[in-house]
mmCIF file of C-alpha atoms in Angstrom:
data_model
loop_
_atom_site.group_PDB
_atom_site.id
_atom_site.type_symbol
_atom_site.label_atom_id
_atom_site.label_comp_id
_atom_site.label_asym_id
_atom_site.label_seq_id
_atom_site.Cartn_x
_atom_site.Cartn_y
_atom_site.Cartn_z
ATOM 1 C CA MET A 17 7.649 21.535 -0.805
ATOM 2 C CA PRO A 18 11.131 23.101 -1.074
ATOM 3 C CA SER A 19 13.701 20.898 -2.613
ATOM 4 C CA ILE A 20 16.336 19.245 -0.416
ATOM 5 C CA SER A 21 19.972 18.957 -1.550
ATOM 6 C CA ARG A 22 21.560 15.547 -1.811
ATOM 7 C CA PRO A 23 23.132 14.793 1.546
ATOM 8 C CA SER A 24 26.524 13.408 2.411
ATOM 9 C CA VAL A 25 27.047 10.794 5.235
ATOM 10 C CA GLN A 26 28.182 13.681 7.467
ATOM 11 C CA SER A 27 24.993 15.555 6.860
ATOM 12 C CA LYS A 28 22.482 15.995 9.742
ATOM 13 C CA LEU A 29 19.200 14.772 8.266
ATOM 14 C CA GLU A 30 16.074 16.270 9.417
ATOM 15 C CA PHE A 31 12.542 14.909 8.846
ATOM 16 C CA ARG A 32 9.181 16.697 9.490
ATOM 17 C CA VAL A 33 5.598 15.539 9.263
ATOM 18 C CA VAL A 34 4.133 17.605 6.572
ATOM 19 C CA TYR A 35 0.889 15.626 6.337
ATOM 20 C CA ASN A 36 -0.881 13.322 8.766
ATOM 21 C CA GLU A 37 -4.551 12.514 8.531
ATOM 22 C CA ASN A 38 -6.874 9.675 8.571
ATOM 23 C CA LEU A 39 -8.161 9.294 4.992
ATOM 24 C CA PRO A 40 -11.753 8.220 4.442
ATOM 25 C CA ILE A 41 -11.758 4.464 3.895
ATOM 26 C CA LEU A 42 -14.924 2.592 2.756
ATOM 27 C CA LYS A 43 -16.393 0.194 5.281
ATOM 28 C CA ASP A 44 -15.125 -3.366 5.005
ATOM 29 C CA SER A 45 -12.250 -2.288 2.797
ATOM 30 C CA HIS A 46 -8.618 -2.524 3.506
ATOM 31 C CA ILE A 47 -5.603 -0.826 1.962
ATOM 32 C CA VAL A 48 -3.881 -3.021 -0.675
ATOM 33 C CA ASP A 49 -1.067 -0.612 -1.860
ATOM 34 C CA ILE A 50 -0.158 3.040 -1.901
ATOM 35 C CA ALA A 51 1.857 4.798 -4.574
ATOM 36 C CA LEU A 52 3.184 8.370 -4.749
ATOM 37 C CA GLU A 53 3.790 9.686 -8.217
ATOM 38 C CA GLN A 54 7.570 10.313 -8.748
ATOM 39 C CA SER A 55 7.345 14.152 -8.953
ATOM 40 C CA GLY A 56 5.162 14.126 -5.724
ATOM 41 C CA GLY A 57 2.053 15.617 -7.271
ATOM 42 C CA PHE A 58 -0.312 12.620 -6.896
ATOM 43 C CA LEU A 59 -1.079 9.934 -4.351
ATOM 44 C CA ALA A 60 -3.000 6.762 -5.248
ATOM 45 C CA ILE A 61 -4.503 4.471 -2.477
ATOM 46 C CA ALA A 62 -5.810 1.200 -3.570
ATOM 47 C CA MET A 63 -8.410 -0.719 -1.700
ATOM 48 C CA ASP A 64 -9.867 -4.067 -2.777
ATOM 49 C CA THR A 65 -12.113 -2.886 -5.651
ATOM 50 C CA HIS A 66 -11.299 0.778 -6.169
ATOM 51 C CA VAL A 67 -8.505 3.425 -6.206
ATOM 52 C CA SER A 68 -8.681 6.819 -4.662
ATOM 53 C CA LEU A 69 -6.598 9.499 -6.203
ATOM 54 C CA TYR A 70 -5.358 12.688 -4.395
ATOM 55 C CA GLU A 71 -3.460 15.661 -5.662
ATOM 56 C CA CYS A 72 -1.050 17.762 -3.705
ATOM 57 C CA ASP A 73 -1.911 21.486 -3.572
ATOM 58 C CA SER A 74 1.508 23.050 -3.429
ATOM 59 C CA SER A 75 0.267 26.666 -3.262
ATOM 60 C CA ASP A 76 -1.178 25.977 0.212
ATOM 61 C CA SER A 77 2.257 25.317 1.683
ATOM 62 C CA GLU A 78 3.278 28.985 0.883
ATOM 63 C CA LYS A 79 0.838 30.202 3.581
ATOM 64 C CA HIS A 80 2.689 28.415 6.414
ATOM 65 C CA THR A 81 6.059 29.107 7.932
ATOM 66 C CA THR A 82 6.613 25.297 8.507
ATOM 67 C CA PRO A 83 6.280 22.748 5.747
ATOM 68 C CA VAL A 84 2.704 21.414 5.402
ATOM 69 C CA GLU A 85 0.844 19.754 2.521
ATOM 70 C CA LYS A 86 -2.747 19.824 1.505
ATOM 71 C CA TRP A 87 -3.976 16.807 -0.502
ATOM 72 C CA ASP A 88 -7.157 17.382 -2.549
ATOM 73 C CA PHE A 89 -9.364 14.471 -3.382
ATOM 74 C CA LYS A 90 -9.586 13.951 -7.122
ATOM 75 C CA GLY A 91 -11.879 10.946 -7.644
ATOM 76 C CA THR A 92 -12.335 7.264 -7.225
ATOM 77 C CA PHE A 93 -11.930 4.550 -9.924
ATOM 78 C CA LYS A 94 -14.046 1.513 -9.303
ATOM 79 C CA PHE A 95 -14.088 -1.801 -10.902
ATOM 80 C CA GLN A 96 -17.493 -3.333 -11.684
ATOM 81 C CA ASN A 97 -16.406 -7.001 -11.948
ATOM 82 C CA SER A 98 -17.480 -8.526 -8.626
ATOM 83 C CA GLN A 99 -14.527 -10.995 -8.852
ATOM 84 C CA ALA A 100 -11.913 -8.378 -9.512
ATOM 85 C CA ARG A 101 -9.538 -7.378 -6.766
ATOM 86 C CA ILE A 102 -6.569 -4.887 -7.077
ATOM 87 C CA THR A 103 -3.250 -6.558 -6.502
ATOM 88 C CA SER A 104 -0.696 -3.812 -7.183
ATOM 89 C CA MET A 105 -0.089 -0.392 -8.616
ATOM 90 C CA SER A 106 2.876 1.382 -10.354
ATOM 91 C CA TRP A 107 3.472 4.939 -11.509
ATOM 92 C CA THR A 108 5.536 5.649 -14.678
ATOM 93 C CA SER A 109 7.943 8.504 -15.123
ATOM 94 C CA ALA A 110 4.983 10.398 -16.580
ATOM 95 C CA ASP A 111 1.569 10.923 -14.686
ATOM 96 C CA ILE A 112 0.369 7.560 -15.706
ATOM 97 C CA LEU A 113 -0.867 5.029 -13.095
ATOM 98 C CA ALA A 114 -0.945 1.363 -13.864
ATOM 99 C CA ILE A 115 -3.364 -0.820 -11.893
ATOM 100 C CA ALA A 116 -3.191 -4.645 -11.919
ATOM 101 C CA LEU A 117 -5.943 -7.035 -10.959
ATOM 102 C CA ASN A 118 -6.255 -10.664 -9.798
ATOM 103 C CA THR A 119 -8.217 -11.320 -13.034
ATOM 104 C CA GLY A 120 -5.086 -10.759 -15.169
ATOM 105 C CA ASP A 121 -6.439 -7.348 -16.421
ATOM 106 C CA ILE A 122 -4.647 -3.935 -16.175
ATOM 107 C CA THR A 123 -5.888 -0.402 -16.377
ATOM 108 C CA LEU A 124 -3.882 2.715 -17.223
ATOM 109 C CA ILE A 125 -4.979 6.082 -15.912
ATOM 110 C CA ARG A 126 -3.692 9.570 -16.686
ATOM 111 C CA ALA A 127 -3.719 11.497 -13.321
ATOM 112 C CA ASN A 128 -3.768 15.026 -14.646
ATOM 113 C CA SER A 129 -6.952 14.569 -16.697
ATOM 114 C CA GLN A 130 -8.235 11.453 -14.900
ATOM 115 C CA GLU A 131 -8.512 9.875 -18.392
ATOM 116 C CA ILE A 132 -8.735 6.134 -18.608
ATOM 117 C CA ILE A 133 -6.187 5.279 -21.192
ATOM 118 C CA SER A 134 -6.736 1.527 -21.200
ATOM 119 C CA LYS A 135 -9.327 -0.417 -19.174
ATOM 120 C CA GLY A 136 -9.908 -4.174 -18.739
ATOM 121 C CA PHE A 137 -6.849 -5.012 -20.996
ATOM 122 C CA GLN A 138 -6.006 -8.728 -20.196
ATOM 123 C CA VAL A 139 -2.378 -9.570 -20.179
ATOM 124 C CA SER A 140 -2.552 -12.960 -18.334
ATOM 125 C CA TYR A 141 -4.902 -15.747 -17.192
ATOM 126 C CA GLU A 142 -3.173 -15.652 -13.867
ATOM 127 C CA PRO A 143 -3.523 -13.014 -11.027
ATOM 128 C CA ILE A 144 -1.012 -10.181 -11.574
ATOM 129 C CA LYS A 145 1.531 -9.749 -8.735
ATOM 130 C CA MET A 146 3.656 -6.911 -10.153
ATOM 131 C CA ILE A 147 3.515 -4.401 -13.077
ATOM 132 C CA VAL A 148 6.322 -1.921 -14.130
ATOM 133 C CA LEU A 149 6.632 0.260 -17.096
ATOM 134 C CA ASP A 150 10.062 1.504 -18.368
ATOM 135 C CA ARG A 151 10.652 5.222 -18.134
ATOM 136 C CA ASN A 152 10.365 5.625 -21.941
ATOM 137 C CA LEU A 153 6.841 4.111 -21.762
ATOM 138 C CA GLN A 154 7.935 1.521 -24.464
ATOM 139 C CA TYR A 155 7.853 -1.692 -22.476
ATOM 140 C CA MET A 156 5.734 -3.012 -19.734
ATOM 141 C CA ALA A 157 6.789 -5.969 -17.614
ATOM 142 C CA ILE A 158 4.132 -8.172 -16.013
ATOM 143 C CA ALA A 159 4.704 -10.745 -13.301
ATOM 144 C CA ALA A 160 1.686 -13.145 -12.939
ATOM 145 C CA GLY A 161 1.102 -16.369 -11.212
ATOM 146 C CA SER A 162 4.040 -18.106 -9.740
ATOM 147 C CA HIS A 163 6.732 -17.574 -12.476
ATOM 148 C CA GLU A 164 4.998 -16.135 -15.511
ATOM 149 C CA ILE A 165 6.916 -12.923 -16.684
ATOM 150 C CA SER A 166 5.646 -11.248 -19.936
ATOM 151 C CA ILE A 167 6.885 -8.023 -21.672
ATOM 152 C CA TRP A 168 4.552 -5.989 -23.695
ATOM 153 C CA GLU A 169 5.459 -3.133 -26.273
ATOM 154 C CA SER A 170 3.564 0.045 -26.844
ATOM 155 C CA THR A 171 2.548 0.786 -30.343
ATOM 156 C CA GLY A 172 3.125 4.512 -29.717
ATOM 157 C CA ASN A 173 -0.352 4.760 -28.401
ATOM 158 C CA LEU A 174 -0.597 3.902 -24.770
ATOM 159 C CA SER A 175 -3.997 2.374 -25.142
ATOM 160 C CA GLU A 176 -2.584 -0.313 -27.442
ATOM 161 C CA TRP A 177 0.020 -2.774 -26.354
ATOM 162 C CA ILE A 178 1.232 -5.823 -28.137
ATOM 163 C CA PRO A 179 3.017 -8.954 -26.594
ATOM 164 C CA HIS A 180 6.668 -8.665 -27.082
ATOM 165 C CA LEU A 181 7.875 -11.852 -25.475
ATOM 166 C CA TYR A 182 7.513 -14.272 -22.522
ATOM 167 C CA VAL A 183 10.584 -14.590 -20.522
ATOM 168 C CA PRO A 184 11.633 -18.258 -20.313
ATOM 169 C CA LEU A 185 12.596 -19.911 -17.121
ATOM 170 C CA HIS A 186 16.233 -20.539 -16.474
ATOM 171 C CA PRO A 187 16.901 -24.320 -16.972
ATOM 172 C CA ALA A 188 17.837 -24.724 -13.282
ATOM 173 C CA LEU A 189 14.314 -23.465 -12.297
ATOM 174 C CA GLU A 190 12.207 -25.723 -14.578
ATOM 175 C CA ASP A 191 9.919 -27.909 -12.470
ATOM 176 C CA SER A 192 11.201 -26.209 -9.355
ATOM 177 C CA LYS A 193 9.062 -25.075 -6.478
ATOM 178 C CA ASP A 194 11.490 -22.239 -6.109
ATOM 179 C CA ALA A 195 10.523 -20.817 -9.522
ATOM 180 C CA GLU A 196 8.370 -18.134 -7.943
ATOM 181 C CA ALA A 197 9.128 -14.629 -9.130
ATOM 182 C CA THR A 198 9.270 -12.221 -6.156
ATOM 183 C CA SER A 199 10.310 -8.919 -7.780
ATOM 184 C CA ILE A 200 10.846 -7.294 -11.166
ATOM 185 C CA HIS A 201 12.718 -4.095 -11.917
ATOM 186 C CA TRP A 202 13.746 -2.193 -15.028
ATOM 187 C CA ASN A 203 17.566 -1.526 -14.940
ATOM 188 C CA HIS A 204 18.303 1.663 -16.771
ATOM 189 C CA GLY A 205 22.099 1.393 -16.490
ATOM 190 C CA TYR A 206 22.348 -0.326 -19.901
ATOM 191 C CA ASP A 207 22.091 0.886 -23.339
ATOM 192 C CA LYS A 208 19.236 -1.497 -24.136
ATOM 193 C CA PRO A 209 16.257 -2.288 -21.954
ATOM 194 C CA VAL A 210 17.178 -4.790 -19.175
ATOM 195 C CA LEU A 211 14.814 -6.376 -16.720
ATOM 196 C CA VAL A 212 16.043 -7.692 -13.417
ATOM 197 C CA VAL A 213 13.847 -10.698 -12.216
ATOM 198 C CA ALA A 214 14.397 -12.028 -8.666
ATOM 199 C CA TYR A 215 13.238 -15.566 -8.115
ATOM 200 C CA ARG A 216 12.936 -17.107 -4.668
ATOM 201 C CA SER A 217 16.083 -19.182 -5.214
ATOM 202 C CA TRP A 218 17.718 -17.193 -8.073
ATOM 203 C CA ASP A 219 18.308 -13.730 -9.212
ATOM 204 C CA LEU A 220 18.469 -13.155 -13.053
ATOM 205 C CA ASP A 221 18.987 -10.316 -15.441
ATOM 206 C CA PHE A 222 17.129 -10.463 -18.795
ATOM 207 C CA GLN A 223 17.786 -8.451 -21.948
ATOM 208 C CA THR A 224 14.339 -7.796 -23.147
ATOM 209 C CA ASN A 225 14.734 -7.799 -26.917
ATOM 210 C CA GLU A 226 15.818 -11.468 -26.976
ATOM 211 C CA ALA A 227 15.361 -12.553 -23.351
ATOM 212 C CA ASN A 228 18.885 -13.550 -23.111
ATOM 213 C CA ILE A 229 20.343 -14.154 -19.709
ATOM 214 C CA LEU A 230 23.006 -11.401 -19.240
ATOM 215 C CA GLN A 231 24.001 -12.469 -15.738
ATOM 216 C CA THR A 232 23.158 -15.031 -13.099
ATOM 217 C CA SER A 233 23.678 -14.053 -9.522
ATOM 218 C CA THR A 234 23.175 -16.836 -6.973
ATOM 219 C CA MET A 235 22.215 -15.480 -3.596
ATOM 220 C CA ARG A 236 21.353 -17.133 -0.291
ATOM 221 C CA PRO A 237 17.742 -18.383 -0.834
ATOM 222 C CA PRO A 238 14.910 -17.800 -0.322
ATOM 223 C CA ILE A 239 14.657 -14.349 -2.012
ATOM 224 C CA VAL A 240 11.556 -12.741 -0.932
ATOM 225 C CA GLY A 241 10.728 -9.135 -1.982
ATOM 226 C CA GLY A 242 13.691 -7.213 -3.312
ATOM 227 C CA MET A 243 14.751 -3.646 -4.299
ATOM 228 C CA LEU A 244 17.095 -2.417 -6.925
ATOM 229 C CA SER A 245 19.302 0.563 -6.533
ATOM 230 C CA PRO A 246 18.712 3.426 -9.031
ATOM 231 C CA ASP A 247 22.003 2.815 -10.766
ATOM 232 C CA GLY A 248 21.232 -0.985 -10.962
ATOM 233 C CA ASN A 249 24.382 -2.100 -9.225
ATOM 234 C CA LEU A 250 22.872 -3.250 -5.904
ATOM 235 C CA PHE A 251 19.999 -5.743 -5.191
ATOM 236 C CA GLY A 252 18.781 -6.102 -1.736
ATOM 237 C CA PHE A 253 16.250 -8.332 0.155
ATOM 238 C CA PRO A 254 15.618 -9.586 3.782
ATOM 239 C CA ASP A 255 18.386 -11.820 4.922
ATOM 240 C CA PRO A 256 16.887 -15.337 5.098
ATOM 241 C CA TYR A 257 19.153 -16.366 8.024
ATOM 242 C CA GLN A 258 19.164 -13.102 9.976
ATOM 243 C CA PRO A 259 15.502 -12.083 10.427
ATOM 244 C CA ASP A 260 16.521 -8.629 11.636
ATOM 245 C CA CYS A 261 18.789 -7.716 8.551
ATOM 246 C CA TYR A 262 18.485 -6.653 4.988
ATOM 247 C CA MET A 263 21.211 -8.031 2.730
ATOM 248 C CA MET A 264 22.541 -6.068 -0.326
ATOM 249 C CA ASN A 265 24.425 -7.823 -3.169
ATOM 250 C CA THR A 266 26.418 -6.403 -5.971
ATOM 251 C CA LEU A 267 25.225 -7.160 -9.374
ATOM 252 C CA ARG A 268 28.277 -6.087 -11.319
ATOM 253 C CA PRO A 269 29.855 -9.055 -13.203
ATOM 254 C CA GLY A 270 32.986 -10.503 -11.606
ATOM 255 C CA SER A 271 32.406 -8.672 -8.267
ATOM 256 C CA ASN A 272 33.418 -10.726 -5.278
ATOM 257 C CA THR A 273 32.591 -8.090 -2.723
ATOM 258 C CA ARG A 274 30.804 -9.450 0.441
ATOM 259 C CA PRO A 275 27.128 -8.802 0.922
ATOM 260 C CA ARG A 276 26.369 -5.656 2.910
ATOM 261 C CA LEU A 277 24.146 -5.926 5.956
ATOM 262 C CA TYR A 278 21.672 -3.387 7.371
ATOM 263 C CA GLN A 279 20.358 -4.506 10.893
ATOM 264 C CA CYS A 280 17.112 -3.452 12.474
ATOM 265 C CA ASP A 281 16.191 -3.681 16.136
ATOM 266 C CA GLU A 282 13.335 -6.035 15.319
ATOM 267 C CA ALA A 283 12.458 -8.929 13.030
ATOM 268 C CA ILE A 284 11.563 -7.946 9.549
ATOM 269 C CA GLN A 285 7.918 -8.658 8.710
ATOM 270 C CA PRO A 286 6.247 -8.908 5.331
ATOM 271 C CA PRO A 287 5.665 -7.146 3.064
ATOM 272 C CA PHE A 288 9.127 -6.043 2.645
ATOM 273 C CA THR A 289 9.063 -2.503 1.620
ATOM 274 C CA ALA A 290 12.571 -1.052 2.056
ATOM 275 C CA LYS A 291 13.344 1.795 -0.459
ATOM 276 C CA PHE A 292 16.336 3.623 -1.730
ATOM 277 C CA MET A 293 16.520 7.528 -1.215
ATOM 278 C CA PHE A 294 18.529 10.398 -2.373
ATOM 279 C CA GLY A 295 19.535 8.634 -5.723
ATOM 280 C CA GLY A 296 20.548 5.487 -3.922
ATOM 281 C CA ASP A 297 22.894 6.927 -1.137
ATOM 282 C CA TRP A 298 20.390 5.877 1.617
ATOM 283 C CA LEU A 299 18.105 3.023 2.555
ATOM 284 C CA VAL A 300 14.916 3.434 4.502
ATOM 285 C CA ALA A 301 12.897 0.470 5.907
ATOM 286 C CA PRO A 302 9.695 0.243 8.080
ATOM 287 C CA GLY A 303 9.488 -1.135 11.591
ATOM 288 C CA ILE A 304 6.883 -1.011 14.303
ATOM 289 C CA ASP A 305 6.024 2.662 14.999
ATOM 290 C CA GLN A 306 9.429 3.749 13.487
ATOM 291 C CA LEU A 307 11.373 3.935 10.221
ATOM 292 C CA TYR A 308 15.028 2.985 9.915
ATOM 293 C CA LEU A 309 17.451 4.939 7.765
ATOM 294 C CA TRP A 310 20.904 3.599 6.784
ATOM 295 C CA HIS A 311 23.777 5.016 4.704
ATOM 296 C CA VAL A 312 24.284 2.503 2.018
ATOM 297 C CA GLU A 313 27.993 2.693 1.336
ATOM 298 C CA THR A 314 29.022 2.491 4.995
ATOM 299 C CA GLU A 315 26.192 0.195 6.222
ATOM 300 C CA ARG A 316 25.684 2.589 9.135
ATOM 301 C CA LEU A 317 22.281 3.053 10.820
ATOM 302 C CA VAL A 318 22.044 6.841 10.736
ATOM 303 C CA THR A 319 18.719 7.389 12.595
ATOM 304 C CA ARG A 320 15.349 5.958 13.613
ATOM 305 C CA LEU A 321 12.393 8.036 12.566
ATOM 306 C CA PRO A 322 9.735 7.848 15.215
ATOM 307 C CA LEU A 323 5.999 7.641 14.214
ATOM 308 C CA ASP A 324 4.189 9.203 17.144
ATOM 309 C CA ALA A 325 0.570 8.728 16.083
ATOM 310 C CA PRO A 326 -1.299 6.198 18.144
ATOM 311 C CA HIS A 327 -2.437 4.286 15.035
ATOM 312 C CA PHE A 328 1.197 3.751 13.983
ATOM 313 C CA ARG A 329 1.472 1.122 16.675
ATOM 314 C CA GLN A 330 0.316 -1.106 13.822
ATOM 315 C CA ARG A 331 2.611 -2.853 11.319
ATOM 316 C CA ILE A 332 3.361 -0.746 8.241
ATOM 317 C CA ILE A 333 2.120 -2.298 5.136
ATOM 318 C CA SER A 334 3.464 0.077 2.572
ATOM 319 C CA LEU A 335 6.170 2.646 2.150
ATOM 320 C CA SER A 336 6.714 5.077 -0.701
ATOM 321 C CA VAL A 337 9.468 7.531 -1.593
ATOM 322 C CA ARG A 338 8.915 10.685 -3.455
ATOM 323 C CA ALA A 339 11.564 12.298 -5.584
ATOM 324 C CA HIS A 340 14.131 10.397 -3.381
ATOM 325 C CA ILE A 341 13.411 12.729 -0.558
ATOM 326 C CA GLN A 342 9.961 12.365 1.176
ATOM 327 C CA LEU A 343 8.324 9.425 2.732
ATOM 328 C CA LEU A 344 4.776 8.189 3.112
ATOM 329 C CA SER A 345 3.987 5.242 5.326
ATOM 330 C CA ILE A 346 0.432 3.588 5.900
ATOM 331 C CA PRO A 347 -0.322 1.300 8.760
ATOM 332 C CA ASP A 348 -2.500 -1.687 8.395
ATOM 333 C CA SER A 349 -5.267 -0.151 10.496
ATOM 334 C CA LEU A 350 -6.439 3.452 10.504
ATOM 335 C CA ASP A 351 -8.666 3.087 13.486
#
């Protein structure tokens, strides 16, 4: 795909469908998660017990006058444990895919060679909800159970990880029903690794080398889902009191700016998969048979992207952004 320059708010944004096809789904399976590798070369689709990997054939697009993409099937990774179910996936800045399971195990796969770097590595006794690796591949953060947050450190060999620390609960959250962690993000806007943890009733920043609380930002609870801007300054989640709005809060210490609001034409339904695009200037969120696109700074709804295929009358369950430019959306039914 040709590169697209970073737009200004005055730019006329144009979006084209470059790939639209029903992918083969095994009988009695349903899609758990999708993930586009950051450079756009690989696509991972997770069902209950297996992950299908596709690679984009960029050479095929040169044969067409309009942008198209050809995705080649690379292989399927299956988990033999009959009790194991995939819960989430995450790409690193390299071509490494991390897969998390309800058994507390993780698997790391290198997409280029389809090499399994680490398989069946148990990091928790609880089901894993989220897994994120920092861009230097030095730390791996795991959210498991209701409020367990652990950080693992690489020994230099990605097949070997050692426990670095367990993030303690904030005193205000101890014995609280609202201690459930709803999102975790690495914030690369600091000199040292910083992890942003959102709880249902709190949002906390932790400095990972000592798990010190750098900042506590109290927002209107409950906090469900959440997205962190690429520069680490904004944190957004669905407004708990306005079901058709996303709320964006500033995380900079001492900031008294009001929350920004981004309104849809319909009530926001879980899962909450809004994403930042173009380095954080734009926000995209799914709706029924359409996508919403806002300019972040002005809070202006710029356009609605219609999804014309009949199967998109379903609720979108996952949304992924590639290179801050392209989108991929998957409905909850491919019939």
